[in-house]
Coordinates of C-alpha atoms in Angstrom, one line a residue:
Chain A
M1 CA -29.3 -0.5 43.2
I2 CA -27.9 -2.1 46.3
E3 CA -25.3 -0.4 48.4
V4 CA -22.8 -2.4 50.4
R5 CA -20.3 -1.0 52.9
F6 CA -17.3 -3.1 53.8
H7 CA -15.6 -2.7 57.2
G8 CA -12.2 -4.3 57.8
R9 CA -8.6 -3.7 58.6
G10 CA -5.7 -3.3 56.2
G11 CA -4.6 -6.8 55.2
Q12 CA -8.0 -8.6 55.6
G13 CA -8.9 -8.2 51.9
A14 CA -11.9 -5.8 52.3
V15 CA -10.8 -3.8 49.2
M16 CA -10.3 -7.0 47.1
A17 CA -13.7 -8.4 48.3
S18 CA -15.4 -5.2 47.1
K19 CA -13.6 -5.5 43.7
I20 CA -14.4 -9.2 43.3
L21 CA -18.1 -8.5 44.0
A22 CA -18.1 -5.7 41.3
T23 CA -16.5 -8.2 38.9
A24 CA -19.1 -10.8 39.7
F25 CA -22.0 -8.4 39.0
V26 CA -20.4 -7.4 35.7
K27 CA -20.0 -11.1 34.8
I28 CA -23.8 -11.5 35.0
K29 CA -24.3 -8.4 32.7
K30 CA -25.1 -6.1 35.5
Y31 CA -23.1 -3.1 36.8
G32 CA -20.8 -3.0 39.8
A33 CA -18.6 -0.2 41.1
S34 CA -16.5 -0.2 44.2
F35 CA -13.8 1.8 45.9
P36 CA -12.1 2.0 49.2
M37 CA -11.3 5.1 51.3
F38 CA -8.1 5.3 53.3
G39 CA -5.1 7.6 53.4
F40 CA -1.8 5.8 53.3
E41 CA -1.9 2.0 52.7
R42 CA -1.0 0.2 55.9
R43 CA -1.8 -3.1 57.5
G44 CA -4.0 -3.1 60.5
A45 CA -5.5 0.3 60.0
P46 CA -9.3 0.4 59.6
V47 CA -10.4 0.3 56.0
T48 CA -13.8 1.1 54.6
A49 CA -14.8 0.2 51.1
F50 CA -18.0 0.9 49.2
G51 CA -19.8 -1.2 46.6
R52 CA -22.8 -0.4 44.4
F53 CA -24.4 -3.1 42.3
S54 CA -27.2 -2.4 39.8
K55 CA -29.0 -3.3 36.6
E56 CA -28.3 0.2 35.4
P57 CA -25.0 2.0 34.9
I58 CA -23.6 3.4 38.2
R59 CA -22.7 7.1 38.0
E60 CA -22.3 8.1 41.6
K61 CA -18.7 8.5 42.8
T62 CA -19.5 9.1 46.4
Q63 CA -19.1 7.2 49.6
I64 CA -22.0 5.2 50.9
Y65 CA -24.0 6.7 53.8
N66 CA -27.1 4.5 53.8
P67 CA -26.0 1.0 53.1
D68 CA -28.4 -1.9 52.5
I69 CA -25.8 -4.4 53.5
L70 CA -22.8 -4.4 55.8
M71 CA -19.9 -6.7 55.2
V72 CA -17.8 -6.8 58.4
L73 CA -14.5 -8.6 58.0
D74 CA -13.2 -7.4 61.4
P75 CA -15.2 -8.9 64.2
S76 CA -13.9 -6.3 66.7
Q77 CA -16.1 -3.7 64.9
K78 CA -19.3 -5.8 65.4
N79 CA -21.1 -3.3 67.5
S80 CA -19.3 -0.2 66.4
S81 CA -21.5 2.8 65.8
A82 CA -19.4 3.7 62.8
V83 CA -20.3 0.4 61.2
F84 CA -24.1 0.8 61.8
Q85 CA -24.1 4.5 60.8
G86 CA -26.9 5.1 58.3
L87 CA -27.9 1.4 57.9
V88 CA -31.3 1.3 56.2
S89 CA -34.2 -0.3 58.0
G90 CA -34.4 -4.0 57.3
G91 CA -30.6 -4.0 56.9
I92 CA -28.4 -7.0 56.5
M93 CA -25.0 -7.7 58.0
I94 CA -22.6 -10.4 56.9
I95 CA -19.9 -10.8 59.6
N96 CA -16.7 -12.8 60.1
Y97 CA -17.6 -14.0 63.6
D98 CA -17.0 -17.1 65.7
N99 CA -19.5 -16.3 68.4
D100 CA -23.2 -16.2 69.0
P101 CA -24.5 -13.4 66.7
N102 CA -27.3 -12.7 69.2
D103 CA -24.9 -10.3 70.9
I104 CA -25.0 -8.0 67.8
S105 CA -27.8 -5.6 67.6
H106 CA -29.0 -2.4 66.0
E107 CA -32.5 -1.1 65.5
N108 CA -32.3 -1.3 61.7
L109 CA -30.5 -4.6 61.6
E110 CA -32.9 -7.4 60.5
T111 CA -30.7 -10.2 59.2
I112 CA -27.3 -11.4 60.3
G113 CA -25.2 -13.9 58.4
S114 CA -22.4 -15.0 60.6
I115 CA -19.5 -17.3 59.8
D116 CA -16.1 -18.0 61.3
A117 CA -14.3 -17.0 58.1
N118 CA -10.9 -16.7 59.9
T119 CA -10.9 -20.4 60.9
I120 CA -12.2 -21.5 57.5
S121 CA -9.6 -19.5 55.6
I122 CA -6.8 -20.8 57.9
E123 CA -8.0 -24.4 57.1
E124 CA -8.3 -23.8 53.4
I125 CA -5.7 -21.2 52.5
G126 CA -3.4 -21.5 55.5
M127 CA -3.8 -18.0 56.6
A128 CA -6.6 -15.8 58.1
M129 CA -8.0 -14.1 55.0
P130 CA -11.7 -13.8 55.6
N131 CA -12.7 -12.0 52.4
T132 CA -13.6 -14.8 50.0
C133 CA -15.4 -16.9 52.6
L134 CA -17.6 -13.8 53.3
L135 CA -18.4 -13.4 49.6
G136 CA -19.8 -16.9 49.6
A137 CA -21.9 -16.0 52.6
F138 CA -23.0 -12.8 50.9
A139 CA -24.4 -14.8 47.9
K140 CA -26.4 -17.1 50.3
V141 CA -27.7 -14.5 52.7
T142 CA -28.6 -11.7 50.3
G143 CA -29.7 -13.8 47.3
T144 CA -28.6 -10.9 45.0
I145 CA -26.2 -13.1 43.1
D146 CA -25.5 -16.8 42.7
L147 CA -22.3 -18.4 44.1
K148 CA -21.2 -19.4 40.6
P149 CA -20.4 -16.0 39.1
V150 CA -18.8 -15.0 42.4
I151 CA -16.4 -17.9 42.2
E152 CA -15.9 -17.4 38.5
S153 CA -14.7 -13.9 39.1
F154 CA -12.0 -15.1 41.4
K155 CA -10.1 -16.0 38.2
D156 CA -9.4 -12.3 37.7
Y157 CA -7.7 -12.2 41.1
F158 CA -6.1 -15.5 41.9
Q159 CA -4.3 -18.3 40.2
G160 CA -3.4 -22.0 40.8
E161 CA -3.7 -23.4 44.3
K162 CA -4.8 -20.0 45.7
L163 CA -7.7 -19.9 43.2
E164 CA -8.9 -23.3 44.3
A165 CA -8.4 -22.6 48.0
N166 CA -10.4 -19.4 47.8
A167 CA -13.1 -21.1 45.8
R168 CA -13.4 -23.6 48.6
C169 CA -13.6 -20.8 51.1
A170 CA -16.4 -19.2 49.2
K171 CA -18.3 -22.5 48.9
R172 CA -17.9 -23.1 52.6
G173 CA -19.1 -19.6 53.3
F174 CA -22.2 -20.2 51.2
D175 CA -22.9 -23.6 52.8
E176 CA -22.0 -22.9 56.4
V177 CA -23.2 -19.4 57.1
K178 CA -25.6 -19.1 60.0
I179 CA -28.6 -16.9 59.3
L180 CA -30.2 -15.1 62.2
I181 CA -33.4 -13.1 61.6
K182 CA -33.9 -10.4 64.2
N183 CA -37.4 -9.1 65.1
Chain B
M1 CA 6.7 -2.4 17.7
K2 CA 4.8 -5.6 18.5
T3 CA 2.6 -6.3 21.5
K4 CA 1.1 -9.5 22.6
L5 CA -2.4 -8.0 23.2
N6 CA -5.2 -10.0 21.6
N7 CA -7.2 -8.4 18.9
K8 CA -10.5 -8.7 20.8
S9 CA -12.5 -6.3 22.9
E10 CA -13.3 -7.4 26.4
V11 CA -15.1 -6.1 29.4
K12 CA -13.2 -6.0 32.7
V13 CA -13.6 -4.5 36.1
M14 CA -10.6 -2.2 36.6
T15 CA -9.6 0.7 38.8
G16 CA -8.9 4.1 37.3
N17 CA -5.2 3.5 37.8
E18 CA -5.2 0.1 36.1
T19 CA -7.3 1.6 33.2
A20 CA -4.7 4.4 32.8
A21 CA -1.9 1.9 32.6
L22 CA -3.8 -0.3 30.1
A23 CA -4.7 2.7 28.0
A24 CA -1.1 3.7 27.7
T25 CA -0.1 0.1 26.8
L26 CA -2.7 0.1 24.1
C27 CA -1.1 3.1 22.5
R28 CA 2.3 1.3 22.3
P29 CA 4.7 3.8 23.8
D30 CA 8.4 3.4 23.1
I31 CA 9.6 4.7 26.4
V32 CA 7.9 4.8 29.8
A33 CA 9.4 6.3 33.0
A34 CA 7.3 6.8 36.1
Y35 CA 7.8 7.1 39.8
P36 CA 5.2 5.8 42.3
I37 CA 3.2 8.1 44.5
T38 CA -0.1 7.7 46.3
P39 CA -2.8 7.6 44.8
Q40 CA -1.1 6.8 41.5
T41 CA 1.2 3.9 42.6
E42 CA -0.9 1.2 41.0
V43 CA -0.3 2.8 37.5
V44 CA 3.4 2.2 37.9
E45 CA 2.8 -1.3 39.3
K46 CA 0.6 -2.2 36.4
L47 CA 3.0 -0.8 33.8
A48 CA 5.8 -2.9 35.3
Q49 CA 3.5 -5.9 35.3
Y50 CA 2.5 -5.5 31.7
H51 CA 6.2 -4.9 30.8
A52 CA 7.2 -8.1 32.6
S53 CA 4.6 -10.1 30.9
G54 CA 5.5 -8.8 27.4
K55 CA 2.1 -7.0 27.0
L56 CA 3.9 -3.6 27.1
D57 CA 6.8 -3.7 24.6
A58 CA 8.4 -0.5 25.7
E59 CA 11.7 0.5 27.3
I60 CA 11.1 1.3 31.0
I61 CA 13.6 3.7 32.6
N62 CA 13.8 3.2 36.3
V63 CA 14.1 6.6 37.7
E64 CA 14.8 7.9 41.2
G65 CA 12.1 10.5 41.2
E66 CA 9.5 12.4 39.2
N67 CA 11.9 15.1 38.0
S68 CA 14.1 12.5 36.3
A69 CA 11.0 10.7 34.9
M70 CA 9.8 13.9 33.1
N71 CA 13.3 14.8 31.9
S72 CA 13.9 11.3 30.6
I73 CA 10.7 11.0 28.6
T74 CA 10.9 14.6 27.3
A75 CA 14.3 13.7 25.9
A76 CA 12.9 10.5 24.5
S77 CA 10.0 12.4 23.0
L78 CA 12.4 14.9 21.3
A79 CA 14.3 12.0 19.9
G80 CA 11.0 10.9 18.2
G81 CA 9.7 8.3 20.6
R82 CA 6.1 7.9 21.9
V83 CA 6.3 8.3 25.7
F84 CA 4.2 8.0 28.8
T85 CA 4.4 8.8 32.5
A86 CA 2.1 9.2 35.4
T87 CA 2.2 11.2 38.6
S88 CA 0.3 13.0 41.3
S89 CA 0.5 16.0 43.6
W90 CA 4.0 16.1 45.2
G91 CA 5.3 14.3 42.2
L92 CA 3.8 16.8 39.8
V93 CA 5.3 19.8 41.6
F94 CA 8.7 17.9 41.9
M95 CA 8.8 17.8 38.1
Y96 CA 7.6 21.4 37.7
D97 CA 10.7 22.8 36.1
A98 CA 10.8 19.8 33.8
I99 CA 7.2 20.1 32.6
L100 CA 7.9 23.7 31.7
V101 CA 10.7 22.5 29.5
T102 CA 8.5 19.8 28.0
A103 CA 6.0 22.4 27.0
G104 CA 8.6 24.9 25.8
A105 CA 10.2 22.2 23.7
R106 CA 6.7 21.3 22.4
A107 CA 7.5 17.6 23.1
P108 CA 4.3 15.6 22.6
V109 CA 4.4 13.8 26.0
V110 CA 1.3 12.2 27.4
M111 CA 1.0 12.0 31.2
V112 CA -1.8 11.1 33.5
N113 CA -2.0 13.1 36.7
V114 CA -4.0 11.6 39.5
N115 CA -5.4 14.6 41.3
R116 CA -4.5 15.1 44.9
E117 CA -3.9 18.0 47.2
T118 CA -0.5 19.6 46.7
P119 CA 2.0 19.9 49.5
G120 CA 0.3 22.2 52.0
M121 CA -0.4 20.7 55.3
I122 CA 1.2 17.4 54.3
A123 CA -2.1 15.7 53.5
V124 CA -2.8 12.6 51.5
S125 CA -6.2 13.6 50.1
S126 CA -8.3 14.2 47.1
G127 CA -8.6 17.6 45.3
Q128 CA -7.6 19.3 42.1
Q129 CA -5.1 21.6 43.7
D130 CA -2.2 20.0 41.9
M131 CA -3.9 20.7 38.5
I132 CA -4.5 24.3 39.5
S133 CA -1.0 24.8 40.8
T134 CA 0.4 23.9 37.4
R135 CA -2.2 25.3 35.1
D136 CA 0.0 27.8 33.4
C137 CA 2.7 25.4 32.4
G138 CA 1.8 25.4 28.7
W139 CA 0.4 21.8 28.6
I140 CA -3.0 20.8 27.4
F141 CA -5.2 19.6 30.3
L142 CA -8.0 17.1 30.0
I143 CA -10.2 15.9 32.8
A144 CA -11.9 12.4 32.9
E145 CA -15.1 11.6 34.8
D146 CA -15.0 7.8 35.1
C147 CA -12.7 4.8 34.4
Q148 CA -14.0 4.3 30.8
E149 CA -13.3 7.9 30.0
I150 CA -9.7 7.6 31.4
L151 CA -9.1 4.9 28.9
D152 CA -10.7 6.7 26.0
M153 CA -9.1 10.1 26.9
V154 CA -5.6 8.7 27.0
I155 CA -6.0 7.3 23.5
M156 CA -7.4 10.7 22.3
A157 CA -4.6 12.5 24.2
Y158 CA -1.9 10.9 21.9
R159 CA -3.8 12.0 18.8
L160 CA -3.9 15.5 20.2
A161 CA -0.3 15.7 21.5
E162 CA 1.3 14.2 18.5
D163 CA -0.8 16.0 15.9
H164 CA 1.5 17.9 13.6
D165 CA -0.5 21.1 14.0
I166 CA -0.5 20.9 17.8
Q167 CA 2.7 19.3 19.2
I168 CA 1.9 20.1 22.8
P169 CA 2.2 17.8 25.8
V170 CA -1.1 16.6 27.2
M171 CA -1.9 15.9 30.8
V172 CA -5.0 13.7 31.5
H173 CA -6.3 14.4 35.0
Y174 CA -8.6 12.2 37.1
D175 CA -9.5 12.3 40.7
G176 CA -7.3 10.5 43.2
F177 CA -9.1 8.1 45.6
Y178 CA -12.6 8.6 44.2
L179 CA -11.6 7.5 40.7
S180 CA -8.0 6.2 41.0
Y181 CA -9.2 3.4 43.2
M182 CA -12.7 3.0 41.7
A183 CA -13.1 -0.5 40.3
E184 CA -15.8 -0.5 37.6
R185 CA -16.8 -1.9 34.3
V186 CA -14.5 -0.9 31.5
E187 CA -14.8 -1.9 27.8
I188 CA -11.3 -2.5 26.4
P189 CA -11.2 -1.7 22.7
F190 CA -9.6 -4.0 20.0
Q191 CA -5.9 -3.4 19.8
K192 CA -6.3 -3.1 16.0
N193 CA -8.9 -0.3 16.4
V194 CA -6.5 1.6 18.6
D195 CA -3.7 1.1 16.1
D196 CA -6.0 2.3 13.3
F197 CA -7.1 5.3 15.3
L198 CA -3.5 6.3 16.0
S199 CA -2.2 5.4 12.5
V200 CA -3.0 8.8 11.0
L201 CA -0.1 10.2 13.2
K202 CA 2.3 8.2 11.1
Q203 CA 1.0 9.7 7.9
Q204 CA 1.8 13.3 8.8
P205 CA 5.2 15.0 8.2
E206 CA 7.8 13.8 10.6
R207 CA 8.4 16.2 13.5
T208 CA 11.8 17.8 14.2
K209 CA 13.9 15.3 16.1
L210 CA 17.2 15.2 18.0
M211 CA 19.5 13.0 16.0
P212 CA 22.9 11.7 17.1
G213 CA 25.5 13.4 15.0
E214 CA 23.2 16.1 13.6
L215 CA 23.5 19.6 14.7
L216 CA 20.3 21.2 16.0
G217 CA 20.0 24.5 17.9
C218 CA 18.1 24.0 21.0
G219 CA 17.7 26.6 23.8
S220 CA 20.2 28.9 22.0
H221 CA 17.5 31.3 20.6
G222 CA 15.8 31.9 23.9
I223 CA 16.1 35.6 23.9
L224 CA 14.2 38.6 22.4
G225 CA 12.3 37.9 19.2
G226 CA 13.0 34.2 19.0
Y227 CA 11.5 33.5 22.4
M228 CA 8.6 35.7 21.7
E229 CA 7.9 34.0 18.4
M230 CA 8.0 30.6 20.0
R231 CA 5.6 31.7 22.8
H232 CA 3.2 33.2 20.3
K233 CA 3.2 30.0 18.2
H234 CA 2.7 28.0 21.3
C235 CA -0.4 30.1 22.2
Q236 CA -1.7 29.8 18.6
A237 CA -1.3 26.0 18.8
M238 CA -3.2 26.0 22.1
E239 CA -6.1 27.8 20.3
R240 CA -6.0 25.3 17.5
A241 CA -6.1 22.4 20.1
K242 CA -9.7 23.3 20.8
G243 CA -11.0 22.6 17.3
K244 CA -8.6 19.7 16.9
F245 CA -10.0 18.1 20.1
E246 CA -13.5 18.4 18.7
Q247 CA -12.5 16.7 15.5
I248 CA -10.6 13.9 17.4
N249 CA -13.7 13.3 19.4
L250 CA -15.8 12.9 16.3
E251 CA -13.3 10.5 14.8
F252 CA -13.2 8.6 18.1
E253 CA -17.0 8.3 17.9
K254 CA -16.8 6.9 14.4
K255 CA -14.3 4.3 15.4
F256 CA -15.5 3.3 18.9
N257 CA -19.1 4.4 18.8
K258 CA -18.8 6.6 21.9
N259 CA -19.1 10.4 22.2
Y260 CA -18.5 12.2 25.4
G261 CA -18.8 15.7 23.8
G262 CA -15.7 17.6 22.8
Q263 CA -14.1 20.3 25.0
V264 CA -17.3 20.2 27.2
E265 CA -20.1 17.8 27.8
E266 CA -23.6 19.2 28.0
Y267 CA -25.9 17.2 30.3
K268 CA -29.6 18.2 30.1
L269 CA -28.7 21.8 29.4
Y270 CA -30.8 22.4 26.3
D271 CA -33.9 23.6 28.2
A272 CA -32.3 24.4 31.5
D273 CA -32.8 27.7 33.3
I274 CA -30.0 27.1 35.7
A275 CA -26.9 25.1 35.6
L276 CA -23.8 23.7 37.3
L277 CA -20.3 23.9 35.8
A278 CA -18.0 21.2 37.1
S279 CA -15.3 18.7 36.2
G280 CA -14.1 15.2 37.1
S281 CA -15.6 12.4 39.1
M282 CA -18.1 14.6 40.9
C283 CA -20.0 15.0 37.6
G284 CA -21.4 11.5 37.8
T285 CA -23.0 12.3 41.2
I286 CA -24.2 15.6 39.9
K287 CA -26.0 13.9 37.0
T288 CA -27.9 11.6 39.3
V289 CA -29.0 14.6 41.4
I290 CA -30.0 16.5 38.3
D291 CA -32.2 13.5 37.2
E292 CA -33.9 13.6 40.6
K293 CA -34.5 17.4 40.5
R294 CA -35.9 17.2 37.0
K295 CA -38.5 14.7 38.2
H296 CA -39.7 17.6 40.5
G297 CA -39.8 20.0 37.5
I298 CA -36.6 21.8 38.2
K299 CA -35.0 22.5 34.9
I300 CA -31.3 22.2 35.7
G301 CA -28.4 21.0 33.6
L302 CA -24.7 20.4 33.9
L303 CA -21.8 21.7 31.8
R304 CA -18.8 19.4 32.3
L305 CA -15.3 20.6 31.5
R306 CA -13.4 17.9 29.7
M307 CA -10.8 20.3 28.6
F308 CA -9.3 22.8 31.0
R309 CA -6.3 24.1 29.1
P310 CA -6.9 25.6 26.6
F311 CA -10.0 27.0 28.4
P312 CA -13.1 26.3 26.3
N313 CA -14.5 29.8 26.7
E314 CA -16.4 29.9 23.4
K315 CA -18.2 26.6 24.2
I316 CA -18.9 27.8 27.7
V317 CA -20.5 31.0 26.5
Q318 CA -22.5 29.1 23.9
A319 CA -23.8 26.7 26.5
L320 CA -24.5 29.0 29.4
K321 CA -25.8 32.1 27.6
G322 CA -29.3 32.9 28.8
K323 CA -29.2 30.8 31.9
K324 CA -30.5 32.6 35.0
C325 CA -27.9 31.4 37.4
V326 CA -24.9 29.1 37.2
G327 CA -23.0 27.5 40.1
V328 CA -19.3 26.7 39.5
V329 CA -17.9 23.8 41.6
D330 CA -14.2 24.0 42.3
R331 CA -12.3 21.2 44.0
S332 CA -9.4 23.5 44.6
L333 CA -8.5 27.1 45.7
C334 CA -7.2 30.2 44.0
F335 CA -5.4 31.8 46.9
G336 CA -5.9 35.6 46.8
F337 CA -9.3 35.2 45.2
K338 CA -12.5 34.5 47.1
H339 CA -13.9 32.4 44.2
G340 CA -12.7 29.0 43.2
P341 CA -10.2 29.0 40.3
I342 CA -12.5 27.8 37.5
C343 CA -15.1 30.3 38.7
V344 CA -12.5 33.1 38.5
E345 CA -11.8 32.0 34.9
L346 CA -15.5 31.9 34.0
R347 CA -16.0 35.4 35.5
S348 CA -13.2 36.8 33.2
F349 CA -15.6 36.6 30.3
L350 CA -18.8 37.1 32.1
S351 CA -19.9 40.0 29.9
D352 CA -20.0 37.5 26.9
I353 CA -22.4 35.3 28.8
G354 CA -24.8 38.1 29.7
D355 CA -26.9 38.6 32.8
T356 CA -26.3 35.2 34.3
K357 CA -25.7 35.2 38.0
I358 CA -22.5 33.2 38.9
L359 CA -22.1 31.4 42.2
S360 CA -18.8 29.8 43.4
F361 CA -18.9 26.6 45.3
I362 CA -15.8 25.2 47.0
D363 CA -16.1 21.6 47.9
G364 CA -14.3 18.2 47.7
I365 CA -10.9 19.4 48.9
A366 CA -9.0 17.6 51.6
N367 CA -10.8 14.3 50.7
T368 CA -14.2 15.8 51.5
D369 CA -16.8 13.7 49.7
I370 CA -19.0 15.7 47.3
K371 CA -22.2 13.9 48.5
K372 CA -25.6 14.1 46.8
D373 CA -26.7 16.3 49.7
N374 CA -23.9 18.7 49.0
V375 CA -25.0 18.9 45.3
K376 CA -28.6 19.5 46.5
K377 CA -27.5 22.3 48.7
M378 CA -25.7 23.9 45.8
I379 CA -28.8 23.5 43.6
D380 CA -31.0 25.1 46.3
L381 CA -28.6 28.1 46.3
I382 CA -28.7 28.3 42.5
I383 CA -32.5 28.3 42.5
A384 CA -32.5 31.1 45.1
G385 CA -30.0 33.0 43.1
S386 CA -32.1 32.6 40.0
K387 CA -35.0 34.2 41.8
G388 CA -33.0 37.2 42.7
E389 CA -32.7 36.2 46.4
D390 CA -29.7 37.3 48.3
V391 CA -27.2 34.4 48.2
P392 CA -23.5 34.4 49.0
E393 CA -21.2 34.7 45.9
V394 CA -18.9 32.1 47.4
T395 CA -19.9 29.1 49.5
W396 CA -17.7 26.5 51.1
V397 CA -20.3 23.7 50.9
S398 CA -18.9 21.3 53.5
Y399 CA -17.5 23.9 55.9
D400 CA -19.3 26.0 58.4
E401 CA -17.5 29.3 58.5
N402 CA -19.3 30.4 61.7
H403 CA -18.2 27.2 63.4
G404 CA -14.6 27.3 62.2
G405 CA -13.9 31.0 62.8
N406 CA -10.9 32.4 61.0

């Protein structure tokens, strides 16, 4: 089982990203379970979501304290201690970031996949919505799932032009993510 | 009634809330009235969406609050309709007078309640306090563990509520936040199979209905013997609901090939010396910890309450008799008692269980996560209790009493 923790702000699509990923794993006959944790729903407030993906049914209904992978939609949280809390050794971070990822560090962080998902989503969708671009980057960096089922699962969440635009975002996330291996 | 649902089963990733709305839709209600409240809001949104798309062919009454929602659907139920609503916490207590009438009128209403703290310190957080605060309302209470069970339990709830021998409203509870927003794999049954499963309800004698132009005494006999008779019959029907629920579960298994257990689910209890008694979404986590502990030779099991009203005392006695120590996990409080509410109820028939030592664990209130480590801490205390060591009768698992003072 892999455990992924999503860090974003209300309105960035962290919750939807976690749901889409669960859908993608179910599409490839595996199991996925995700849920967010917040009080009232409001834009701009920090949002954390949790995703578990496995070959076996997932029974845990708890938050994730030792993530294997961090998905950071909000670049302002890049070096936040709350983001890194409990990260397992050899951990992976996929981050929406337009700068040099060398300025991100943590003792357990081994791989950083960074991509300027805000710019890409503005170009493709017309608004800063980094979630689907990061999902493409997730597929490339982690290798836990192919890009195809990820994009396939968008059909449960988008329609028409939005579906196509988000698919382009994911494809660009997959193709353009920069991978940095830390020692 | 027609719906546009396809007659094919499919697998979808859905949240607990979406699952609840879909489950109700599959049961083809005539009337739906619900008012949004965190963490249930998505149920109302989905019902509206299904209604707009034609998937839910019901009349939706837009109400200005939960009290009206319950009064509307109770009336619709008494007029013979199949009804549905959903609420949580403040919403549930805002309809408190109405749910008492629903129960008193024996209207077979089905409602989901998304468990959340009740008005207290004005918190938006998980907990079963709303369920506990309304437990003596005369409804049947069922509690689901995961999204799939929400779907299956709502379908079974209609069979139970509308059964001619029962005719009691049913509330299906599931944890707010931890389950309401949990998106996971759900198998959606064939519409035809749901129709078949519910079709036996059409074959029974018609229930008493309010009919325009027909005279029917209602509320006019609420004194002395008449009232007593109705209360007694209500209590008898509650007792019958236990066996009926077992039977419905078996029929559900035949139709859908799934068996959760009846009033209770026993998980690895058969050879266990010690056990946990719990309910709701925490049970999934508890099961994973039990599997880990069993690898280390600790014989522990879980008894999961699926039915809370009527209280399945016979099943509990049967399952827990002979265990050395049992820990009861409550996600709510029973003000005026040290022990958690479910623990208080268990202790009321302790002499039937025997020499078992009972520990009360309070956890998961105010959005506290019942982590694996919390469950391990509980199990350590149960093991110590089973060896006769001195352990506290009541433990607030996530709260340090020395730190917090009083």
